Short mmCIF file of C-alpha atoms and ligand atoms in Angstrom, two decimals:
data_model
loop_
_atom_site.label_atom_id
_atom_site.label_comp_id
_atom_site.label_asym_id
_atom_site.label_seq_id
_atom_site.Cartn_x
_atom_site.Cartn_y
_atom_site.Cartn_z
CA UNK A 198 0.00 0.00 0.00
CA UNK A 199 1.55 3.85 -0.80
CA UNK A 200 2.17 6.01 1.59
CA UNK A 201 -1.17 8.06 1.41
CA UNK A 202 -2.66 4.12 2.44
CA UNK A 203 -4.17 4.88 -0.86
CA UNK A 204 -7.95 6.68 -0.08
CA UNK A 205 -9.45 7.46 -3.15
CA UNK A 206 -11.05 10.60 -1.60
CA UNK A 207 -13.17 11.71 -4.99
CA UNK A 208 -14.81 8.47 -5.13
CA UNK A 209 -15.59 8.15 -1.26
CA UNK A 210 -17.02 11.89 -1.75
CA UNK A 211 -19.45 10.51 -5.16
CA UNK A 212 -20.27 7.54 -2.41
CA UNK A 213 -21.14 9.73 -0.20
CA UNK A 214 -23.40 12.28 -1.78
CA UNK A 215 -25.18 8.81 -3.54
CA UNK A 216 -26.31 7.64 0.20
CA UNK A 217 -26.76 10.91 1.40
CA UNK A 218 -29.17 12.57 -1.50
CA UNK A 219 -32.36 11.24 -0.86
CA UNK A 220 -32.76 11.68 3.38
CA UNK A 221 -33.38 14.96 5.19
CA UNK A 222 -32.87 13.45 8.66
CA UNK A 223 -29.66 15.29 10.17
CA UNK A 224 -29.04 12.41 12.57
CA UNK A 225 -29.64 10.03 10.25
CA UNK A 226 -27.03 11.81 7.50
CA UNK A 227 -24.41 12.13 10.16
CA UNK A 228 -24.67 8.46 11.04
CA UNK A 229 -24.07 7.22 7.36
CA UNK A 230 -21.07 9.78 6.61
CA UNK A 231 -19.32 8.53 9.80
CA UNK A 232 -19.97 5.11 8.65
CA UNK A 233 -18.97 5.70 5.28
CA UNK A 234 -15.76 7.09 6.06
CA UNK A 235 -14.46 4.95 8.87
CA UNK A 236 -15.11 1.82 7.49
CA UNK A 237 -13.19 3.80 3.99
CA UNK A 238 -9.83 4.34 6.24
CA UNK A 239 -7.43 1.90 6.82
CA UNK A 240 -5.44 2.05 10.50
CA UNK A 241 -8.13 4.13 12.33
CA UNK A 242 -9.91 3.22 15.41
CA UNK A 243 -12.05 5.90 16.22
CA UNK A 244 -13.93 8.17 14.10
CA UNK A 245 -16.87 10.42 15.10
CA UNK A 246 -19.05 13.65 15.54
CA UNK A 247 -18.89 15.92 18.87
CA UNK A 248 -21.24 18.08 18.46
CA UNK A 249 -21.44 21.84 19.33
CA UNK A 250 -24.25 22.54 22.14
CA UNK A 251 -23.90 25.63 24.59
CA UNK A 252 -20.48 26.11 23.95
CA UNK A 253 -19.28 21.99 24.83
CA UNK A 254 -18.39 19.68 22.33
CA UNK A 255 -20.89 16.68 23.02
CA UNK A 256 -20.06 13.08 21.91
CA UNK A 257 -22.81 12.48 18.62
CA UNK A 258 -22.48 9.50 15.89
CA UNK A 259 -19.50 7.13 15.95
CA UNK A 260 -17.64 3.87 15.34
CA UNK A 261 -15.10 2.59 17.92
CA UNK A 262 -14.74 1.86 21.63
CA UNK A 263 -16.90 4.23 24.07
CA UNK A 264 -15.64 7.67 24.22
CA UNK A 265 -15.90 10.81 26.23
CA UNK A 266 -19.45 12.31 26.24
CA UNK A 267 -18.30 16.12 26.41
CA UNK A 268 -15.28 18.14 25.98
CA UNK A 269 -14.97 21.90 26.89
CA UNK A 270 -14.26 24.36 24.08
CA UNK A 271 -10.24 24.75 23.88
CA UNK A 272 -9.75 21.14 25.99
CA UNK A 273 -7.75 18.32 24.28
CA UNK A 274 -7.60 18.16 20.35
CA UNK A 275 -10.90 18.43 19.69
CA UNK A 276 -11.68 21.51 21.56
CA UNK A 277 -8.33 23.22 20.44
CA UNK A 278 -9.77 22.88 16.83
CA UNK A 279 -13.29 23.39 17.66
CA UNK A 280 -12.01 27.02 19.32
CA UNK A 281 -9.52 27.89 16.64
CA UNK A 282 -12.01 26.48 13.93
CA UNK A 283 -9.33 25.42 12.09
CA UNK A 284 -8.28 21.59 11.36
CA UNK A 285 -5.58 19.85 14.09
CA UNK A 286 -3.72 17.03 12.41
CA UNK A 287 -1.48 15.78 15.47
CA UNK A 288 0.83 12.96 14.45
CA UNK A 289 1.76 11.74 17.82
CA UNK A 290 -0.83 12.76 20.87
CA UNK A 291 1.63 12.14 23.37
CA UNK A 292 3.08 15.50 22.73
CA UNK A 293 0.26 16.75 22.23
CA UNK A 294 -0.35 19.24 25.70
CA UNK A 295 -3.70 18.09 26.96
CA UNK A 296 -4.48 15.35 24.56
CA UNK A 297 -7.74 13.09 26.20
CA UNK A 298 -6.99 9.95 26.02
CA UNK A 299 -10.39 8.21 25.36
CA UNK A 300 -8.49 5.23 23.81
CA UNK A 301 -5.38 4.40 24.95
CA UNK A 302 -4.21 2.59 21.70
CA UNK A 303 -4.80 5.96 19.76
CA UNK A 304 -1.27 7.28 18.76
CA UNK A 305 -2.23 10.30 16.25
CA UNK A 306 -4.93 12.15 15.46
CA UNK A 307 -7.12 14.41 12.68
CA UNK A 308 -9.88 17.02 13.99
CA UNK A 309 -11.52 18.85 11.37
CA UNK A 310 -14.28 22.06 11.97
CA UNK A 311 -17.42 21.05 10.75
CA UNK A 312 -19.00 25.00 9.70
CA UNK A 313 -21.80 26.41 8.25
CA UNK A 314 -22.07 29.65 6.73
CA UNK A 315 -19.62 30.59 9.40
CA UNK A 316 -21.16 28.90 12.24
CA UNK A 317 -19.51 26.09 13.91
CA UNK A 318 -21.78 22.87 14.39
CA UNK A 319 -18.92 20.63 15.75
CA UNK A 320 -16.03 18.35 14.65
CA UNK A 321 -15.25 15.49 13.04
CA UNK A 322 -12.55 13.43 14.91
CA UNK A 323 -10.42 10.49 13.48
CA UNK A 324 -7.90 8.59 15.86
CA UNK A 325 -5.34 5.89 15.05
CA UNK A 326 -3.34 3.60 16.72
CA UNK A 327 -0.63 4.30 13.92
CA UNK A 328 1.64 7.33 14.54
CA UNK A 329 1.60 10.57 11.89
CA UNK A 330 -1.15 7.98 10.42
CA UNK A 331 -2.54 11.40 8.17
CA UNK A 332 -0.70 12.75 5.69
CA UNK A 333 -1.40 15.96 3.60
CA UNK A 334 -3.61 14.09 1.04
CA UNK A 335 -5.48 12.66 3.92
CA UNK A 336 -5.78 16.10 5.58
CA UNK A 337 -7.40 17.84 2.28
CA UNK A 338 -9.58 14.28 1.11
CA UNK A 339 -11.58 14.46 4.69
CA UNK A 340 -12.19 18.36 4.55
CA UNK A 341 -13.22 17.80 1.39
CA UNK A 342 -16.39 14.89 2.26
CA UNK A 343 -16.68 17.17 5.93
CA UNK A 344 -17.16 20.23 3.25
CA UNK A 345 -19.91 17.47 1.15
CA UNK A 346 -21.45 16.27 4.41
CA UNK A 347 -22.23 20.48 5.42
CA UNK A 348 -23.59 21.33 1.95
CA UNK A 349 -25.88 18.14 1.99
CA UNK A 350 -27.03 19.29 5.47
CA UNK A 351 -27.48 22.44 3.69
CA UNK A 352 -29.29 21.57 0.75
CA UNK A 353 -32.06 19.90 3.27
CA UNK A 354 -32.22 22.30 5.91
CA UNK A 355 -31.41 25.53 4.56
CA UNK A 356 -28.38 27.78 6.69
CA UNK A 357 -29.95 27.43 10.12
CA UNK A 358 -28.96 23.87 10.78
CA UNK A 359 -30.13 21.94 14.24
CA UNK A 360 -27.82 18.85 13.81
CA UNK A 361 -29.47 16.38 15.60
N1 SME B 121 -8.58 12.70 21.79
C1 SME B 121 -9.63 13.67 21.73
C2 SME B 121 -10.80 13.24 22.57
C3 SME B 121 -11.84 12.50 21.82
S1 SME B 121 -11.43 10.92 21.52
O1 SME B 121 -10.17 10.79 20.82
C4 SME B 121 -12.62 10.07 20.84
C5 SME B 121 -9.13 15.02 22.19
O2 SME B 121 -8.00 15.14 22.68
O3 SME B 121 -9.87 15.98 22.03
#
């Protein structure tokens, strides 16, 4: 396998518009693109929503072990990159200065913003218990669905989105 563990990004984004297109249910969308993409990525064992509510991240749809439920804005990776609203790619969380540890095989991590229209709605997490497991091209393929996932949200629900 390359380097990039060889994601075809452009085709995972086609899947996913195909399953997401014809459902309006936010909840029901977020379930399949978490799905989609975790069973897609090789050497990851934890991918899932957190979900922006009163200024927490709370834990929403995933696939993996049990995780933590809520994590203050600016706390671990997720809240650094739900505060700065810009994507964390971390490749080893041990140096990473307040990582939470909800899996203790996890070894690097990607957090990506999940925005609308300016608005943060949450993040998209992926751990794996490979170190610097995300490389550039896997950096730019998952904004690229999370940017696919908001517009479909979008498209149903018009810019004032209630997630779930
Ligand atoms: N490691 C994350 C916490 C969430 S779990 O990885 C599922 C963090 O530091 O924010």
């Amino acid at each position: 396998m390359p380097d990039d563990q060889s994601v075809d990004y452009s085709l995972l984004g086609e899947q996913l518009d195909a399953l997401l297109k014809d459902e309006s249910d936010p909840l029901a969308n977020a379930a399949m693109f978490v799905a989609l993409v975790f069973d897609a990525l090789p050497d990851t064992n934890w991918l899932g929503i957190y979900v922006l509510r009163d200024d927490e991240l709370v834990l929403g749809p995933f696939q993996g072990k049990p995780a933590c439920i809520r994590i203050p804005m600016g706390r671990g990776v997720c809240g650094g990159a739900a505060e700065q609203m810009t994507t964390f790619r971390v490749s080893d969380v041990h140096d990473f200065d307040g990582h939470i540890a909800c899996d203790p095989a996890s070894r690097s991590e990607l957090v990506v913003p999940l925005i609308s229209d300016g608005r943060l709605l949450g993040v998209l997490d992926i751990d794996s218990p490979q170190l610097a497991r995300f490389s550039d091209h896997d950096q730019e393929g998952v904004e690229s669905l999370c940017e696919l996932f908001i517009k479909s949200l979008e498209r149903k629900n018009g810019a004032a989105i209630e997630f779930i």
